[in-house]
């Protein structure tokens, strides 16, 4: 396995992952999207709400505000020593008290933990008219996107690495693609310099049967666009740790399983195949 970095910033990370198979690629993507925990508002107690919106709508809006997440401090409720009762290890309180006339933004949310705050300060929550008041107390917990999409850490996708061969008339291909500075064209192939942002459909539409595009079954281009709760590389590392723990759990389950259960599992697999 080999990793080649294409682009890296605080919000985005793209790379080529080589010498793996589609199953591993999709497992990594699904683990990052659905199994990497982040903090999000889960419960809201309204003390006063004079606004035009119902409590339920405001609670939904608050839940979708991404919060900076410190995975070294917080644990998921079901894994916490308090057994889900709620303590400083698995939950924190966020408050809001304000009065109109004004537009209330995410910057007004006050967290009991200074490290946990909205990723963006300018997310509008509600517009209050003169003398309208809003006061609430919210609880944020650590959870995964598999349970609710508000806990998903970002947009994460991958595509197979393309190999583009020129099958006929190289000179015409060069003429057709001369406007594209992102391409390196030889007599036998077309190479894309900045491949993470390039759509190969463009080449097929322009060149037609002059080129042949084959997509690799072992090399994949990954792109992670973080919502801001975690840094892109932190998403990858956490996902790998989660995957490892699941493999250890599965291995232990196999050791503990009785032979009859294993035979039953084998039979079910045979029937499906």
Coordinates of C-alpha atoms in Angstrom, one line a residue:
X1 CA 0.0 0.0 0.0
X2 CA 1.2 3.5 -0.9
X3 CA -0.2 6.9 -0.2
X4 CA 0.5 10.0 -2.4
X5 CA -0.8 13.3 -1.2
X6 CA -2.4 15.5 -3.9
X7 CA -3.7 18.5 -1.9
X8 CA -3.8 19.4 1.8
X9 CA -5.4 22.2 3.7
X10 CA -7.1 22.6 7.1
X11 CA -10.5 21.8 5.5
X12 CA -9.6 19.5 2.7
X13 CA -7.3 16.6 2.0
X14 CA -7.0 14.5 -1.2
X15 CA -4.7 11.6 -1.9
X16 CA -4.1 8.6 -4.0
X17 CA -4.3 5.3 -2.2
X18 CA -2.4 2.6 -4.2
X19 CA -2.4 -1.2 -4.2
X20 CA -5.7 -1.9 -2.4
X21 CA -9.0 -3.4 -3.6
X22 CA -12.5 -1.8 -4.0
X23 CA -13.7 -3.5 -0.8
X24 CA -11.0 -1.9 1.3
X25 CA -11.6 1.5 -0.4
X26 CA -15.3 1.5 0.3
X27 CA -14.8 0.2 3.9
X28 CA -12.5 3.1 4.6
X29 CA -14.9 5.6 3.1
X30 CA -17.9 4.2 5.0
X31 CA -16.0 4.2 8.3
X32 CA -14.9 7.8 7.9
X33 CA -18.5 8.9 7.1
X34 CA -20.5 6.8 9.4
X35 CA -18.3 5.6 12.3
X36 CA -16.0 8.6 13.1
X37 CA -17.6 10.3 16.2
X38 CA -18.1 14.0 16.5
X39 CA -19.9 16.3 19.0
X40 CA -23.3 17.7 18.2
X41 CA -26.2 19.2 20.1
X42 CA -28.5 16.3 21.0
X43 CA -31.0 17.7 23.5
X44 CA -32.4 21.2 24.0
X45 CA -34.3 22.6 27.0
X46 CA -36.1 25.8 26.2
X47 CA -36.5 28.2 29.1
X48 CA -38.1 30.9 27.0
X49 CA -38.9 31.1 23.3
X50 CA -40.8 34.2 22.0
X51 CA -39.6 33.7 18.4
X52 CA -41.7 32.8 15.4
X53 CA -40.3 29.2 15.3
X54 CA -41.5 26.2 17.3
X55 CA -39.1 24.7 19.8
X56 CA -38.7 21.6 17.6
X57 CA -37.5 23.6 14.6
X58 CA -35.0 25.6 16.6
X59 CA -33.7 22.4 18.2
X60 CA -33.2 20.9 14.8
X61 CA -31.3 23.9 13.6
X62 CA -29.0 23.8 16.7
X63 CA -28.3 20.2 16.2
X64 CA -27.0 20.8 12.7
X65 CA -24.4 23.4 13.8
X66 CA -21.0 21.7 13.5
X67 CA -19.0 21.9 16.8
X68 CA -15.2 21.6 17.1
X69 CA -14.6 18.2 18.6
X70 CA -11.9 17.1 21.0
X71 CA -11.8 13.3 20.8
X72 CA -9.1 13.1 23.5
X73 CA -11.5 14.5 26.1
X74 CA -14.9 13.1 25.3
X75 CA -16.3 9.6 24.9
X76 CA -19.5 8.2 23.5
X77 CA -22.2 7.7 26.1
X78 CA -22.5 4.0 25.7
X79 CA -18.7 3.6 26.2
X80 CA -18.5 6.1 29.1
X81 CA -18.0 5.0 32.7
X82 CA -21.2 6.7 33.7
X83 CA -23.1 4.1 31.6
X84 CA -25.0 6.7 29.6
X85 CA -26.2 8.7 32.5
X86 CA -24.4 11.8 31.3
X87 CA -21.2 13.2 32.8
X88 CA -18.4 15.6 31.9
X89 CA -16.7 12.8 30.0
X90 CA -19.5 12.2 27.6
X91 CA -21.6 15.4 27.5
X92 CA -21.3 19.2 27.8
X93 CA -23.7 22.1 28.3
X94 CA -24.2 24.9 25.8
X95 CA -26.4 27.9 26.7
X96 CA -28.0 30.8 24.8
X97 CA -29.7 33.8 26.2
X98 CA -30.6 36.8 24.0
X99 CA -33.2 39.4 23.2
X100 CA -34.3 41.1 20.0
X101 CA -34.5 43.0 17.7
X102 CA -31.6 41.1 16.1
X103 CA -30.5 38.1 14.1
X104 CA -29.1 35.4 16.5
X105 CA -25.9 33.8 15.2
X106 CA -24.0 30.7 16.3
X107 CA -21.3 32.9 17.8
X108 CA -23.7 33.6 20.7
X109 CA -23.8 30.0 21.9
X110 CA -21.8 29.7 25.1
X111 CA -20.1 26.4 25.8
X112 CA -18.9 25.2 29.2
X113 CA -15.8 23.9 27.4
X114 CA -13.9 26.7 25.6
X115 CA -12.4 24.1 23.2
X116 CA -15.8 23.1 22.0
X117 CA -17.5 25.8 20.1
X118 CA -19.3 26.3 16.7
X119 CA -16.9 25.8 13.8
X120 CA -18.4 28.9 12.1
X121 CA -19.6 32.0 14.0
X122 CA -21.9 33.3 11.3
X123 CA -24.5 30.6 11.1
X124 CA -27.9 32.2 11.5
X125 CA -30.2 30.6 14.1
X126 CA -33.2 32.9 14.3
X127 CA -34.3 36.5 13.8
X128 CA -35.9 38.0 16.8
X129 CA -38.3 41.0 16.7
X130 CA -38.3 43.8 19.3
X131 CA -38.6 42.5 22.8
X132 CA -38.7 38.8 21.7
X133 CA -36.5 36.6 23.9
X134 CA -34.8 33.3 23.5
X135 CA -33.2 31.4 26.4
X136 CA -32.2 27.7 26.2
X137 CA -29.8 25.1 27.6
X138 CA -28.5 22.4 25.2
X139 CA -26.6 19.2 25.7
X140 CA -23.9 18.1 23.2
X141 CA -22.8 14.5 23.0
X142 CA -20.4 12.5 21.0
X143 CA -21.9 10.2 18.4
X144 CA -21.5 8.8 14.9
X145 CA -23.0 9.5 11.5
X146 CA -24.5 6.0 11.4
X147 CA -27.0 7.2 14.0
X148 CA -27.6 10.7 12.7
X149 CA -26.1 12.6 9.8
X150 CA -25.4 15.7 12.0
X151 CA -22.5 13.7 13.5
X152 CA -20.9 12.9 10.1
X153 CA -17.5 14.7 9.9
X154 CA -17.5 15.7 6.3
X155 CA -18.1 14.9 2.6
X156 CA -15.9 11.9 1.8
X157 CA -15.7 10.2 -1.6
X158 CA -13.3 8.3 -3.9
X159 CA -13.0 7.4 -7.5
X160 CA -10.8 4.9 -9.4
X161 CA -7.6 6.2 -10.9
X162 CA -7.9 6.7 -14.7
X163 CA -5.4 5.6 -17.3
X164 CA -5.9 7.4 -20.6
X165 CA -4.5 5.8 -23.8
X166 CA -4.5 7.5 -27.2
X167 CA -5.7 4.8 -29.6
X168 CA -5.5 6.8 -32.8
X169 CA -4.5 10.1 -34.4
X170 CA -2.3 11.6 -31.6
X171 CA -2.0 14.9 -33.4
X172 CA -5.7 15.4 -33.5
X173 CA -6.0 14.6 -29.8
X174 CA -3.3 17.2 -29.1
X175 CA -5.1 19.8 -31.2
X176 CA -8.5 19.1 -29.4
X177 CA -7.0 19.3 -25.9
X178 CA -4.5 22.2 -26.5
X179 CA -6.6 24.5 -24.3
X180 CA -6.2 22.3 -21.2
X181 CA -3.1 23.3 -19.4
X182 CA -3.7 20.7 -16.8
X183 CA -2.9 17.9 -19.3
X184 CA 0.4 16.4 -20.4
X185 CA -0.1 14.7 -23.8
X186 CA 2.3 12.3 -25.5
X187 CA 1.9 10.2 -28.7
X188 CA 0.5 7.3 -26.6
X189 CA -1.2 8.7 -23.5
X190 CA -2.8 11.6 -21.7
X191 CA -1.7 12.4 -18.1
X192 CA -3.6 14.7 -15.8
X193 CA -1.5 16.9 -13.6
X194 CA -4.1 18.0 -11.0
X195 CA -6.2 14.9 -11.1
X196 CA -8.3 15.4 -7.9
X197 CA -10.4 18.1 -9.5
X198 CA -10.5 16.9 -13.1
X199 CA -13.6 15.2 -14.7
X200 CA -12.5 12.6 -17.2
X201 CA -15.9 12.7 -18.8
X202 CA -14.8 16.0 -20.4
X203 CA -12.0 14.1 -22.3
X204 CA -14.5 11.5 -23.5
X205 CA -16.9 14.1 -24.8
X206 CA -14.2 16.0 -26.7
X207 CA -12.1 13.1 -28.0
X208 CA -14.6 10.4 -28.4
X209 CA -13.1 7.1 -29.8
X210 CA -9.7 8.7 -30.2
X211 CA -8.9 7.8 -26.6
X212 CA -9.6 4.9 -24.3
X213 CA -10.0 5.4 -20.5
X214 CA -9.5 2.5 -18.2
X215 CA -10.1 2.8 -14.5
X216 CA -7.8 1.1 -12.0
X217 CA -9.1 -1.6 -9.7
X218 CA -6.3 -1.1 -7.2
X219 CA -5.5 2.6 -7.2
X220 CA -8.1 5.2 -5.9
X221 CA -8.3 8.9 -5.5
X222 CA -9.8 10.0 -2.1
X223 CA -11.1 13.4 -1.2
X224 CA -12.1 14.5 2.3
X225 CA -13.9 17.8 2.8
X226 CA -14.2 18.3 6.5
X227 CA -17.3 20.1 8.0
X228 CA -14.8 21.5 10.6
X229 CA -15.4 19.3 13.6
X230 CA -12.2 17.4 13.0
X231 CA -9.2 18.0 10.7
X232 CA -9.2 15.8 7.6
X233 CA -6.2 13.7 8.7
X234 CA -7.8 13.3 12.2
X235 CA -10.8 11.8 10.4
X236 CA -8.6 9.3 8.6
X237 CA -6.7 8.3 11.8
X238 CA -9.8 7.9 13.9
X239 CA -11.6 5.9 11.2
X240 CA -8.6 3.5 11.0
X241 CA -8.6 3.1 14.8
X242 CA -12.3 2.3 14.7
X243 CA -11.8 -0.2 11.9
X244 CA -9.0 -1.9 13.9
X245 CA -11.1 -2.2 17.0
X246 CA -14.0 -3.7 15.0
X247 CA -11.6 -6.3 13.6
X248 CA -10.3 -7.2 17.1
X249 CA -13.9 -7.5 18.3
X250 CA -14.8 -9.7 15.3
X251 CA -11.7 -11.9 16.0
X252 CA -12.7 -12.3 19.6
X253 CA -16.3 -13.2 18.6
X254 CA -15.0 -15.9 16.4
X255 CA -12.8 -17.3 19.2
X256 CA -15.8 -17.3 21.5
X257 CA -18.3 -18.8 19.0
X258 CA -19.2 -22.4 19.3
X259 CA -18.4 -24.7 16.4
X260 CA -22.1 -25.1 15.6
X261 CA -22.6 -21.4 15.2
X262 CA -19.6 -21.1 12.9
X263 CA -20.9 -24.0 10.7
X264 CA -24.3 -22.2 10.6
X265 CA -22.6 -19.0 9.5
X266 CA -20.7 -20.9 6.8
X267 CA -23.9 -22.4 5.5
X268 CA -25.7 -19.0 5.3
X269 CA -22.7 -17.6 3.3
X270 CA -22.9 -20.6 0.9
X271 CA -26.6 -20.1 0.4
X272 CA -26.2 -16.4 -0.4
X273 CA -23.3 -17.0 -2.8

